mmCIF file of C-alpha atoms and ligand atoms in Angstrom:
data_model
loop_
_atom_site.group_PDB
_atom_site.id
_atom_site.type_symbol
_atom_site.label_atom_id
_atom_site.label_comp_id
_atom_site.label_asym_id
_atom_site.label_seq_id
_atom_site.Cartn_x
_atom_site.Cartn_y
_atom_site.Cartn_z
ATOM 1 C CA MET A 28 135.042 112.432 173.746
ATOM 2 C CA ALA A 29 131.622 111.930 172.157
ATOM 3 C CA ASP A 30 128.678 113.917 173.551
ATOM 4 C CA LEU A 31 126.342 111.231 174.827
ATOM 5 C CA SER A 32 123.709 113.549 176.303
ATOM 6 C CA LYS A 33 121.299 112.701 173.463
ATOM 7 C CA ILE A 34 121.675 108.983 174.116
ATOM 8 C CA THR A 35 118.645 108.653 176.345
ATOM 9 C CA CYS A 36 117.826 104.946 176.520
ATOM 10 C CA ILE A 37 119.435 101.533 176.135
ATOM 11 C CA GLU A 38 117.715 101.128 172.768
ATOM 12 C CA ASP A 39 119.775 104.096 171.443
ATOM 13 C CA LEU A 40 122.936 102.246 172.472
ATOM 14 C CA ARG A 41 121.740 99.023 170.857
ATOM 15 C CA VAL A 42 121.126 100.720 167.516
ATOM 16 C CA ILE A 43 124.615 102.257 167.494
ATOM 17 C CA ALA A 44 126.259 99.020 168.666
ATOM 18 C CA LYS A 45 124.586 97.210 165.787
ATOM 19 C CA ARG A 46 126.199 99.668 163.388
ATOM 20 C CA ARG A 47 129.649 99.537 164.934
ATOM 21 C CA VAL A 48 130.194 95.933 166.008
ATOM 22 C CA PRO A 49 130.950 93.221 163.401
ATOM 23 C CA ARG A 50 127.837 91.241 162.606
ATOM 24 C CA MET A 51 128.956 87.960 164.156
ATOM 25 C CA PHE A 52 129.632 89.581 167.547
ATOM 26 C CA TYR A 53 126.565 91.817 167.534
ATOM 27 C CA ASP A 54 124.434 88.778 166.680
ATOM 28 C CA TYR A 55 126.195 86.750 169.385
ATOM 29 C CA ALA A 56 124.977 89.307 171.937
ATOM 30 C CA ASP A 57 121.540 90.035 170.519
ATOM 31 C CA SER A 58 120.246 86.497 170.260
ATOM 32 C CA GLY A 59 118.649 83.731 172.251
ATOM 33 C CA SER A 60 118.516 79.997 171.678
ATOM 34 C CA TYR A 61 116.189 78.293 169.165
ATOM 35 C CA THR A 62 112.945 80.308 168.692
ATOM 36 C CA GLU A 63 114.176 83.010 171.118
ATOM 37 C CA SER A 64 110.830 82.883 172.951
ATOM 38 C CA THR A 65 112.461 83.021 176.385
ATOM 39 C CA TYR A 66 114.807 85.771 175.243
ATOM 40 C CA ARG A 67 111.820 87.884 174.166
ATOM 41 C CA ALA A 68 109.749 87.005 177.264
ATOM 42 C CA ASN A 69 112.539 88.223 179.559
ATOM 43 C CA SER A 70 111.923 91.846 178.596
ATOM 44 C CA GLU A 71 108.276 91.627 177.487
ATOM 45 C CA ASP A 72 107.146 90.307 180.874
ATOM 46 C CA PHE A 73 108.618 93.369 182.582
ATOM 47 C CA GLN A 74 106.427 95.584 180.395
ATOM 48 C CA ARG A 75 103.237 93.910 181.613
ATOM 49 C CA ILE A 76 103.886 94.887 185.234
ATOM 50 C CA LYS A 77 102.254 98.215 186.093
ATOM 51 C CA LEU A 78 103.254 100.674 188.789
ATOM 52 C CA ARG A 79 101.089 102.614 191.239
ATOM 53 C CA GLN A 80 101.580 106.357 190.950
ATOM 54 C CA ARG A 81 101.650 108.145 194.318
ATOM 55 C CA VAL A 82 101.720 111.909 194.889
ATOM 56 C CA ALA A 83 102.420 114.589 197.476
ATOM 57 C CA VAL A 84 105.291 112.723 199.089
ATOM 58 C CA ASN A 85 108.479 114.574 200.084
ATOM 59 C CA LEU A 86 110.983 113.350 197.492
ATOM 60 C CA GLU A 87 114.145 114.918 198.851
ATOM 61 C CA GLY A 88 117.217 112.899 199.770
ATOM 62 C CA ARG A 89 116.623 109.875 197.576
ATOM 63 C CA THR A 90 118.973 106.898 197.561
ATOM 64 C CA THR A 91 119.359 103.734 195.512
ATOM 65 C CA ARG A 92 122.442 102.536 197.412
ATOM 66 C CA THR A 93 122.533 99.002 198.696
ATOM 67 C CA LEU A 94 124.761 96.037 199.476
ATOM 68 C CA MET A 95 125.156 92.901 197.362
ATOM 69 C CA VAL A 96 126.730 90.030 199.321
ATOM 70 C CA GLY A 97 127.810 92.686 201.787
ATOM 71 C CA GLN A 98 129.557 94.771 199.138
ATOM 72 C CA GLU A 99 128.686 98.379 198.311
ATOM 73 C CA ALA A 100 126.665 99.131 195.173
ATOM 74 C CA ALA A 101 125.386 102.532 194.019
ATOM 75 C CA MET A 102 122.197 100.726 192.965
ATOM 76 C CA PRO A 103 121.094 97.072 193.045
ATOM 77 C CA VAL A 104 122.749 96.413 189.696
ATOM 78 C CA ALA A 105 125.938 94.560 188.789
ATOM 79 C CA ILE A 106 127.471 93.885 185.405
ATOM 80 C CA ALA A 107 126.785 90.292 184.370
ATOM 81 C CA PRO A 108 129.522 87.985 183.090
ATOM 82 C CA THR A 109 129.530 87.877 179.293
ATOM 83 C CA GLY A 110 131.850 85.850 177.099
ATOM 84 C CA LEU A 111 133.874 87.398 174.267
ATOM 85 C CA THR A 112 133.277 90.910 175.592
ATOM 86 C CA GLY A 113 136.642 91.996 174.238
ATOM 87 C CA MET A 114 135.201 91.300 170.778
ATOM 88 C CA GLN A 115 132.352 93.795 171.186
ATOM 89 C CA HIS A 116 135.054 96.446 171.605
ATOM 90 C CA ALA A 117 138.834 96.173 171.909
ATOM 91 C CA ASP A 118 139.797 95.525 175.560
ATOM 92 C CA GLY A 119 136.072 95.435 176.392
ATOM 93 C CA GLU A 120 136.376 93.758 179.789
ATOM 94 C CA ILE A 121 138.945 96.296 180.982
ATOM 95 C CA LEU A 122 136.729 99.168 179.829
ATOM 96 C CA GLY A 123 133.670 97.619 181.481
ATOM 97 C CA ALA A 124 135.518 97.130 184.762
ATOM 98 C CA ARG A 125 136.741 100.733 184.733
ATOM 99 C CA ALA A 126 133.269 102.132 184.080
ATOM 100 C CA ALA A 127 131.768 99.937 186.819
ATOM 101 C CA LYS A 128 134.448 100.987 189.306
ATOM 102 C CA ALA A 129 133.890 104.708 188.625
ATOM 103 C CA PHE A 130 130.125 104.261 188.938
ATOM 104 C CA GLY A 131 130.340 102.144 192.076
ATOM 105 C CA VAL A 132 128.717 98.915 190.891
ATOM 106 C CA PRO A 133 130.231 95.414 190.816
ATOM 107 C CA PHE A 134 131.691 94.023 187.596
ATOM 108 C CA THR A 135 131.714 90.304 186.810
ATOM 109 C CA LEU A 136 134.389 88.874 184.521
ATOM 110 C CA SER A 137 133.467 85.724 182.576
ATOM 111 C CA THR A 138 135.680 82.650 182.361
ATOM 112 C CA MET A 139 135.257 83.132 178.588
ATOM 113 C CA SER A 140 136.543 86.704 178.572
ATOM 114 C CA ILE A 141 139.096 88.029 176.129
ATOM 115 C CA CYS A 142 141.037 90.101 178.696
ATOM 116 C CA SER A 143 142.505 87.923 181.449
ATOM 117 C CA LEU A 144 141.760 88.001 185.180
ATOM 118 C CA GLU A 145 145.191 89.477 185.788
ATOM 119 C CA ASP A 146 144.737 92.212 183.149
ATOM 120 C CA VAL A 147 141.300 93.244 184.390
ATOM 121 C CA SER A 148 142.328 93.203 188.068
ATOM 122 C CA ARG A 149 144.601 96.173 187.427
ATOM 123 C CA HIS A 150 141.569 98.291 186.455
ATOM 124 C CA ALA A 151 138.739 96.902 188.582
ATOM 125 C CA GLY A 152 137.328 98.324 191.804
ATOM 126 C CA PRO A 153 136.526 96.521 195.066
ATOM 127 C CA GLY A 154 133.462 94.908 193.439
ATOM 128 C CA PHE A 155 135.532 92.719 191.112
ATOM 129 C CA TRP A 156 133.731 89.402 190.690
ATOM 130 C CA PHE A 157 134.645 86.368 188.633
ATOM 131 C CA GLN A 158 132.321 83.863 186.990
ATOM 132 C CA VAL A 159 133.457 80.296 186.710
ATOM 133 C CA TYR A 160 132.349 77.534 184.363
ATOM 134 C CA VAL A 161 133.236 74.044 185.465
ATOM 135 C CA MET A 162 135.354 72.227 182.892
ATOM 136 C CA ARG A 163 136.459 68.623 182.664
ATOM 137 C CA ASP A 164 140.022 69.677 183.469
ATOM 138 C CA ARG A 165 139.660 70.079 187.263
ATOM 139 C CA ASP A 166 143.295 71.116 187.696
ATOM 140 C CA PHE A 167 142.610 74.036 185.422
ATOM 141 C CA ILE A 168 139.560 75.047 187.504
ATOM 142 C CA GLU A 169 141.540 74.845 190.739
ATOM 143 C CA ARG A 170 144.254 77.017 189.258
ATOM 144 C CA LEU A 171 141.625 79.406 187.887
ATOM 145 C CA ILE A 172 140.113 79.810 191.364
ATOM 146 C CA ASP A 173 143.564 80.399 192.810
ATOM 147 C CA ARG A 174 144.255 82.977 190.113
ATOM 148 C CA ALA A 175 140.961 84.702 190.976
ATOM 149 C CA LYS A 176 142.042 84.908 194.627
ATOM 150 C CA ALA A 177 145.445 86.278 193.665
ATOM 151 C CA ALA A 178 143.788 88.865 191.405
ATOM 152 C CA GLY A 179 141.733 90.226 194.311
ATOM 153 C CA VAL A 180 138.351 88.914 193.187
ATOM 154 C CA SER A 181 135.819 89.608 195.972
ATOM 155 C CA ALA A 182 133.039 87.143 195.008
ATOM 156 C CA LEU A 183 132.823 84.079 192.790
ATOM 157 C CA GLN A 184 129.812 83.358 190.574
ATOM 158 C CA LEU A 185 129.378 79.725 189.658
ATOM 159 C CA THR A 186 127.228 79.300 186.551
ATOM 160 C CA LEU A 187 125.112 76.149 186.715
ATOM 161 C CA ASP A 188 123.044 76.395 183.538
ATOM 162 C CA LEU A 189 125.647 75.838 180.845
ATOM 163 C CA GLN A 190 127.022 72.338 181.021
ATOM 164 C CA ILE A 191 125.955 72.003 177.427
ATOM 165 C CA LEU A 192 125.231 74.756 174.952
ATOM 166 C CA GLY A 193 121.771 75.887 173.763
ATOM 167 C CA GLN A 194 121.852 76.376 170.007
ATOM 168 C CA ARG A 195 121.853 79.911 168.708
ATOM 169 C CA HIS A 196 121.104 79.743 165.013
ATOM 170 C CA LYS A 197 122.861 82.974 164.103
ATOM 171 C CA ASP A 198 126.172 81.880 165.644
ATOM 172 C CA ILE A 199 126.207 78.837 163.391
ATOM 173 C CA LYS A 200 125.201 80.777 160.295
ATOM 174 C CA ASN A 201 127.795 83.489 160.993
ATOM 175 C CA GLY A 202 130.558 80.979 161.764
ATOM 176 C CA LEU A 203 131.233 82.706 165.109
ATOM 177 C CA SER A 204 134.930 82.482 165.996
ATOM 178 C CA THR A 205 137.544 84.444 167.911
ATOM 179 C CA PRO A 206 139.194 86.165 166.147
ATOM 180 C CA PRO A 207 136.971 86.102 163.028
ATOM 181 C CA LYS A 208 138.209 83.896 160.172
ATOM 182 C CA PRO A 209 139.317 85.834 157.056
ATOM 183 C CA THR A 210 136.450 84.677 154.850
ATOM 184 C CA VAL A 211 135.117 86.937 152.098
ATOM 185 C CA ALA A 212 131.862 87.553 154.013
ATOM 186 C CA ASN A 213 133.747 88.476 157.210
ATOM 187 C CA LEU A 214 136.213 90.735 155.424
ATOM 188 C CA LEU A 215 133.390 92.568 153.636
ATOM 189 C CA ASN A 216 131.592 93.047 156.942
ATOM 190 C CA LEU A 217 134.758 94.161 158.772
ATOM 191 C CA ALA A 218 135.402 96.718 156.036
ATOM 192 C CA THR A 219 132.264 98.522 157.232
ATOM 193 C CA LYS A 220 133.493 98.645 160.883
ATOM 194 C CA PRO A 221 136.633 100.827 160.745
ATOM 195 C CA ARG A 222 136.560 101.916 164.418
ATOM 196 C CA TRP A 223 136.290 98.354 165.608
ATOM 197 C CA CYS A 224 139.153 97.236 163.342
ATOM 198 C CA LEU A 225 141.363 100.084 164.501
ATOM 199 C CA GLY A 226 140.697 99.225 168.121
ATOM 200 C CA MET A 227 141.552 95.587 167.497
ATOM 201 C CA LEU A 228 144.777 96.505 165.715
ATOM 202 C CA GLY A 229 145.754 98.485 168.804
ATOM 203 C CA THR A 230 145.451 95.575 171.251
ATOM 204 C CA GLN A 231 147.057 92.184 171.680
ATOM 205 C CA ARG A 232 143.977 90.803 173.430
ATOM 206 C CA ARG A 233 142.111 88.803 170.800
ATOM 207 C CA SER A 234 141.729 85.337 172.260
ATOM 208 C CA PHE A 235 140.471 83.818 175.513
ATOM 209 C CA GLY A 236 142.793 85.419 178.053
ATOM 210 C CA ASN A 237 141.888 83.144 180.973
ATOM 211 C CA ILE A 238 142.412 79.981 178.996
ATOM 212 C CA VAL A 239 145.125 80.286 176.370
ATOM 213 C CA GLY A 240 148.420 79.326 177.952
ATOM 214 C CA HIS A 241 146.681 78.070 181.119
ATOM 215 C CA ALA A 242 144.541 75.060 180.096
ATOM 216 C CA LYS A 243 146.247 71.865 178.968
ATOM 217 C CA GLY A 244 145.473 70.189 175.659
ATOM 218 C CA VAL A 245 143.210 72.955 174.436
ATOM 219 C CA GLY A 246 142.661 72.377 170.748
ATOM 220 C CA ASP A 247 140.991 74.847 168.419
ATOM 221 C CA LEU A 248 139.780 77.652 170.630
ATOM 222 C CA SER A 249 138.454 79.676 167.762
ATOM 223 C CA SER A 250 135.314 77.570 167.532
ATOM 224 C CA LEU A 251 133.497 78.396 170.720
ATOM 225 C CA SER A 252 130.761 75.801 170.305
ATOM 226 C CA SER A 253 133.056 72.851 169.629
ATOM 227 C CA TRP A 254 135.425 73.942 172.377
ATOM 228 C CA THR A 255 132.518 74.187 174.831
ATOM 229 C CA ALA A 256 131.314 70.732 173.838
ATOM 230 C CA GLU A 257 134.830 69.344 174.401
ATOM 231 C CA GLN A 258 135.748 71.135 177.614
ATOM 232 C CA PHE A 259 132.648 71.951 179.695
ATOM 233 C CA ASP A 260 131.800 69.229 182.167
ATOM 234 C CA PRO A 261 128.397 67.637 181.515
ATOM 235 C CA GLN A 262 128.695 65.798 184.864
ATOM 236 C CA LEU A 263 128.574 68.992 186.954
ATOM 237 C CA ASN A 264 126.504 68.359 190.111
ATOM 238 C CA TRP A 265 125.916 69.651 193.650
ATOM 239 C CA ARG A 266 129.008 67.865 194.996
ATOM 240 C CA ASP A 267 131.065 70.048 192.665
ATOM 241 C CA VAL A 268 129.409 73.124 194.148
ATOM 242 C CA GLU A 269 130.651 71.939 197.555
ATOM 243 C CA TRP A 270 134.147 71.387 196.183
ATOM 244 C CA ILE A 271 134.267 74.848 194.609
ATOM 245 C CA LYS A 272 132.907 76.516 197.726
ATOM 246 C CA LYS A 273 135.644 74.887 199.785
ATOM 247 C CA ARG A 274 138.414 75.663 197.342
ATOM 248 C CA TRP A 275 137.303 79.299 196.988
ATOM 249 C CA GLY A 276 136.492 80.004 200.640
ATOM 250 C CA GLY A 277 134.903 83.422 199.949
ATOM 251 C CA LYS A 278 131.499 84.778 198.885
ATOM 252 C CA LEU A 279 129.836 82.346 196.496
ATOM 253 C CA ILE A 280 126.958 83.191 194.143
ATOM 254 C CA LEU A 281 125.087 80.480 192.215
ATOM 255 C CA LYS A 282 123.877 81.584 188.794
ATOM 256 C CA GLY A 283 121.143 80.020 186.689
ATOM 257 C CA ILE A 284 118.502 78.970 189.228
ATOM 258 C CA MET A 285 114.945 78.925 187.803
ATOM 259 C CA ASP A 286 113.156 76.469 190.045
ATOM 260 C CA ALA A 287 112.219 76.590 193.744
ATOM 261 C CA GLU A 288 113.561 73.059 194.289
ATOM 262 C CA ASP A 289 116.964 74.036 192.926
ATOM 263 C CA ALA A 290 116.788 77.195 195.018
ATOM 264 C CA ARG A 291 116.434 75.062 198.175
ATOM 265 C CA LEU A 292 119.455 73.005 197.110
ATOM 266 C CA ALA A 293 121.339 76.251 196.573
ATOM 267 C CA VAL A 294 120.539 77.287 200.155
ATOM 268 C CA ALA A 295 121.645 73.872 201.420
ATOM 269 C CA SER A 296 124.961 74.290 199.580
ATOM 270 C CA GLY A 297 125.736 77.271 201.813
ATOM 271 C CA ALA A 298 126.001 79.795 198.952
ATOM 272 C CA ASP A 299 125.669 83.490 199.802
ATOM 273 C CA ALA A 300 123.379 84.461 196.911
ATOM 274 C CA LEU A 301 121.597 82.909 193.971
ATOM 275 C CA ILE A 302 120.727 84.450 190.641
ATOM 276 C CA VAL A 303 117.355 83.667 189.093
ATOM 277 C CA SER A 304 118.518 83.485 185.497
ATOM 278 C CA ASN A 305 117.841 81.665 182.252
ATOM 279 C CA HIS A 306 121.150 82.891 180.837
ATOM 280 C CA GLY A 307 119.431 85.723 179.019
ATOM 281 C CA GLY A 308 117.252 83.269 177.073
ATOM 282 C CA ARG A 309 120.324 81.610 175.590
ATOM 283 C CA GLN A 310 119.930 78.121 177.038
ATOM 284 C CA LEU A 311 116.496 76.496 177.644
ATOM 285 C CA ASP A 312 114.194 78.110 175.120
ATOM 286 C CA GLY A 313 110.657 77.719 176.483
ATOM 287 C CA ALA A 314 111.699 78.432 180.077
ATOM 288 C CA PRO A 315 109.680 81.225 181.705
ATOM 289 C CA SER A 316 111.108 84.708 181.861
ATOM 290 C CA SER A 317 113.303 85.376 184.889
ATOM 291 C CA ILE A 318 110.902 87.981 186.278
ATOM 292 C CA HIS A 319 108.126 85.404 186.046
ATOM 293 C CA ALA A 320 110.184 82.798 187.908
ATOM 294 C CA LEU A 321 111.362 85.222 190.601
ATOM 295 C CA PRO A 322 108.391 85.435 193.036
ATOM 296 C CA ALA A 323 108.131 81.673 193.658
ATOM 297 C CA ILE A 324 111.847 81.491 194.402
ATOM 298 C CA VAL A 325 111.715 84.485 196.734
ATOM 299 C CA GLU A 326 108.763 82.850 198.458
ATOM 300 C CA ALA A 327 110.678 79.559 198.857
ATOM 301 C CA VAL A 328 114.101 80.835 199.996
ATOM 302 C CA GLY A 329 114.065 84.633 200.209
ATOM 303 C CA LYS A 330 114.542 84.535 203.983
ATOM 304 C CA ASP A 331 117.510 82.158 203.776
ATOM 305 C CA ILE A 332 119.645 83.579 200.968
ATOM 306 C CA GLU A 333 120.046 86.748 198.918
ATOM 307 C CA VAL A 334 117.964 86.281 195.768
ATOM 308 C CA TRP A 335 119.039 88.246 192.679
ATOM 309 C CA MET A 336 117.831 88.056 189.101
ATOM 310 C CA ASP A 337 118.922 88.839 185.574
ATOM 311 C CA GLY A 338 117.359 88.706 182.127
ATOM 312 C CA GLY A 339 115.623 91.443 180.174
ATOM 313 C CA ILE A 340 116.704 94.478 182.184
ATOM 314 C CA ARG A 341 116.747 97.417 179.774
ATOM 315 C CA GLY A 342 116.106 100.271 182.165
ATOM 316 C CA GLY A 343 115.744 101.398 185.758
ATOM 317 C CA GLN A 344 112.022 100.561 185.812
ATOM 318 C CA ASP A 345 112.910 96.910 185.321
ATOM 319 C CA VAL A 346 115.351 97.052 188.241
ATOM 320 C CA LEU A 347 112.664 98.605 190.447
ATOM 321 C CA LYS A 348 110.082 95.971 189.469
ATOM 322 C CA ALA A 349 112.545 93.167 190.183
ATOM 323 C CA TRP A 350 113.365 94.734 193.548
ATOM 324 C CA ALA A 351 109.654 95.089 194.353
ATOM 325 C CA LEU A 352 109.211 91.382 193.675
ATOM 326 C CA GLY A 353 111.988 90.520 196.107
ATOM 327 C CA ALA A 354 115.232 90.586 194.122
ATOM 328 C CA ARG A 355 117.951 92.118 196.307
ATOM 329 C CA GLY A 356 120.141 92.647 193.252
ATOM 330 C CA THR A 357 120.037 92.469 189.458
ATOM 331 C CA LEU A 358 122.600 91.968 186.707
ATOM 332 C CA ILE A 359 122.747 93.460 183.239
ATOM 333 C CA GLY A 360 124.129 91.618 180.216
ATOM 334 C CA ARG A 361 122.996 93.168 176.934
ATOM 335 C CA SER A 362 122.406 96.662 178.369
ATOM 336 C CA PHE A 363 126.095 96.648 179.261
ATOM 337 C CA LEU A 364 127.232 95.132 175.942
ATOM 338 C CA TYR A 365 125.252 97.599 173.834
ATOM 339 C CA GLY A 366 126.853 100.507 175.696
ATOM 340 C CA LEU A 367 130.284 98.967 175.235
ATOM 341 C CA GLY A 368 129.804 98.173 171.547
ATOM 342 C CA ALA A 369 128.470 101.652 170.851
ATOM 343 C CA PHE A 370 130.983 103.856 172.714
ATOM 344 C CA GLY A 371 133.433 101.746 174.726
ATOM 345 C CA GLU A 372 133.919 102.816 178.345
ATOM 346 C CA ALA A 373 131.820 105.982 177.903
ATOM 347 C CA GLY A 374 128.975 103.859 176.571
ATOM 348 C CA VAL A 375 129.037 101.573 179.605
ATOM 349 C CA THR A 376 128.977 104.614 181.869
ATOM 350 C CA ARG A 377 126.042 105.979 179.859
ATOM 351 C CA ALA A 378 124.143 102.686 180.192
ATOM 352 C CA LEU A 379 124.634 102.775 183.981
ATOM 353 C CA GLN A 380 123.561 106.436 184.147
ATOM 354 C CA ILE A 381 120.420 105.746 182.111
ATOM 355 C CA ILE A 382 119.468 102.852 184.378
ATOM 356 C CA GLN A 383 120.135 104.694 187.616
ATOM 357 C CA LYS A 384 118.304 107.848 186.580
ATOM 358 C CA GLU A 385 115.242 105.891 185.523
ATOM 359 C CA LEU A 386 115.366 103.834 188.713
ATOM 360 C CA ASP A 387 115.575 106.952 190.865
ATOM 361 C CA VAL A 388 112.797 108.854 189.060
ATOM 362 C CA THR A 389 110.447 105.870 188.914
ATOM 363 C CA MET A 390 110.992 105.136 192.601
ATOM 364 C CA ALA A 391 110.070 108.762 193.336
ATOM 365 C CA PHE A 392 106.889 108.622 191.211
ATOM 366 C CA CYS A 393 105.918 105.558 193.216
ATOM 367 C CA GLY A 394 106.261 107.660 196.369
ATOM 368 C CA HIS A 395 109.573 106.379 197.756
ATOM 369 C CA THR A 396 112.932 107.913 198.556
ATOM 370 C CA ASP A 397 114.880 104.854 199.736
ATOM 371 C CA ILE A 398 115.029 101.669 197.698
ATOM 372 C CA HIS A 399 115.059 99.666 200.923
ATOM 373 C CA ARG A 400 111.501 100.769 201.670
ATOM 374 C CA VAL A 401 110.200 99.642 198.268
ATOM 375 C CA ASP A 402 108.169 96.434 198.219
ATOM 376 C CA ARG A 403 105.494 94.894 196.040
ATOM 377 C CA SER A 404 102.914 97.414 197.218
ATOM 378 C CA ILE A 405 104.258 99.733 194.470
ATOM 379 C CA LEU A 406 102.921 97.278 191.849
ATOM 380 C CA LEU A 407 99.373 97.277 190.528
ATOM 381 C CA PRO A 408 97.700 94.051 191.726
ATOM 382 C CA GLY A 409 96.855 91.649 188.946
ATOM 383 C CA THR A 410 99.681 92.903 186.693
ATOM 384 C CA TYR A 411 102.611 91.061 188.262
ATOM 385 C CA PRO A 412 103.524 87.373 188.520
ATOM 386 C CA VAL A 413 102.984 85.743 191.914
HETATM 387 C C1 FMN B 516 126.784 87.750 174.739
HETATM 388 C C2 FMN B 516 126.521 87.097 176.053
HETATM 389 C C3 FMN B 516 127.496 86.286 176.616
HETATM 390 C C4 FMN B 516 127.271 85.676 177.850
HETATM 391 N N1 FMN B 516 128.268 84.949 178.427
HETATM 392 C C5 FMN B 516 128.100 84.448 179.671
HETATM 393 C C6 FMN B 516 129.166 83.830 180.346
HETATM 394 O O1 FMN B 516 130.273 83.723 179.824
HETATM 395 N N2 FMN B 516 128.927 83.334 181.596
HETATM 396 C C7 FMN B 516 127.702 83.426 182.205
HETATM 397 O O2 FMN B 516 127.535 82.967 183.316
HETATM 398 N N3 FMN B 516 126.689 84.055 181.590
HETATM 399 C C8 FMN B 516 126.857 84.584 180.360
HETATM 400 N N4 FMN B 516 125.837 85.244 179.755
HETATM 401 C C9 FMN B 516 124.563 85.460 180.481
HETATM 402 C C10 FMN B 516 124.609 86.740 181.299
HETATM 403 O O3 FMN B 516 125.484 86.627 182.387
HETATM 404 C C11 FMN B 516 123.230 87.105 181.844
HETATM 405 O O4 FMN B 516 122.696 86.009 182.535
HETATM 406 C C12 FMN B 516 122.252 87.573 180.777
HETATM 407 O O5 FMN B 516 122.909 88.321 179.787
HETATM 408 C C13 FMN B 516 121.159 88.408 181.402
HETATM 409 O O6 FMN B 516 120.220 88.806 180.445
HETATM 410 P P1 FMN B 516 120.244 90.245 179.709
HETATM 411 O O7 FMN B 516 121.314 90.161 178.666
HETATM 412 O O8 FMN B 516 118.891 90.320 179.131
HETATM 413 O O9 FMN B 516 120.555 91.293 180.737
HETATM 414 C C14 FMN B 516 126.027 85.859 178.510
HETATM 415 C C15 FMN B 516 125.055 86.676 177.932
HETATM 416 C C16 FMN B 516 125.283 87.290 176.720
HETATM 417 C C17 FMN B 516 124.229 88.185 176.144
#
């Protein structure tokens, strides 16, 4: 097993993932839509927020433990759903679920995963969540929800911000497909990624495990963008949220809320939590960063529903800042994928360790020992969005 003690930050993992993961999949992760302004703002806006250093406080017995929709988490962090994760590393979703289980944080499987619900359920812990996209084929969605129940999923995330796809230039230029097409450019690139190729040769999981063999009339799945355009339902609306809530019957989390008005509708729908998210800057380019959008949503509905956020979290400081501004949970997309692409399961564990350590130490420097006592008074006035 590789010695990861010198991997000290998420950026280290990103650099190694870039070396090890085929270009089309690395670019798929490390990109936003159009000019990528929202993608960049997601992390840059965290940097602008400053913390108040406090001293001479007894720092023994610190804890970052919390609950997310009533479920245990070692820190207010869950792994976000990401499509094609099994292309960042062979069997990526299984490895991610195992690392999350051992660490004690929830893991969310995407509808667009490579490993199937059933495969991942055999490795996941109690915090095994599933993210659903609503497709035109409603029978398929009903069966998918039933499969999630049968697989022991403990909360469902319904993503509301991807009825249509924001354009990511690199995906088009790279000809993103699953598995990659044997073009000269792809073969030359794959030749420089021997570990990745070996991993892929050792697994059967190379297509969309939740979809292939389950959805009717699915044409060419290898082209993600054309398949999305064909299958995702552009008519998705709040009545569908009601229908899914009823069909599922368990904890429901709405993902992709960026506006206080939508947040109120989310509360009215009876959901258990909402995620302030712009899909990691991959959909509406020009939307504010998630951390910027968070305070107004907490102000509007924070007393009525658990408000979480994702977008731009690259360390424990970001988690603490989000918590201070009222997020009762966060999710990590790229920080997880970079760990996975760099070192598989061990890399995901390392990413979680890096985040938790930084969260714990920063909380202590701000004079706190229990995350539940942290509020916006740890932030320097004038440096955070209101
Ligand atoms: C490569 C990639 C694939 C994603 N796929 C999905 C998905 O299938 N479903 C979904 O709801 N969100 C998806 N997202 C969005 C993430 O769940 C999350 O909102 C975002 O990554 C958070 O931003 P961060 O990457 O800066 O942490 C994806 C994000 C990335 C980077």
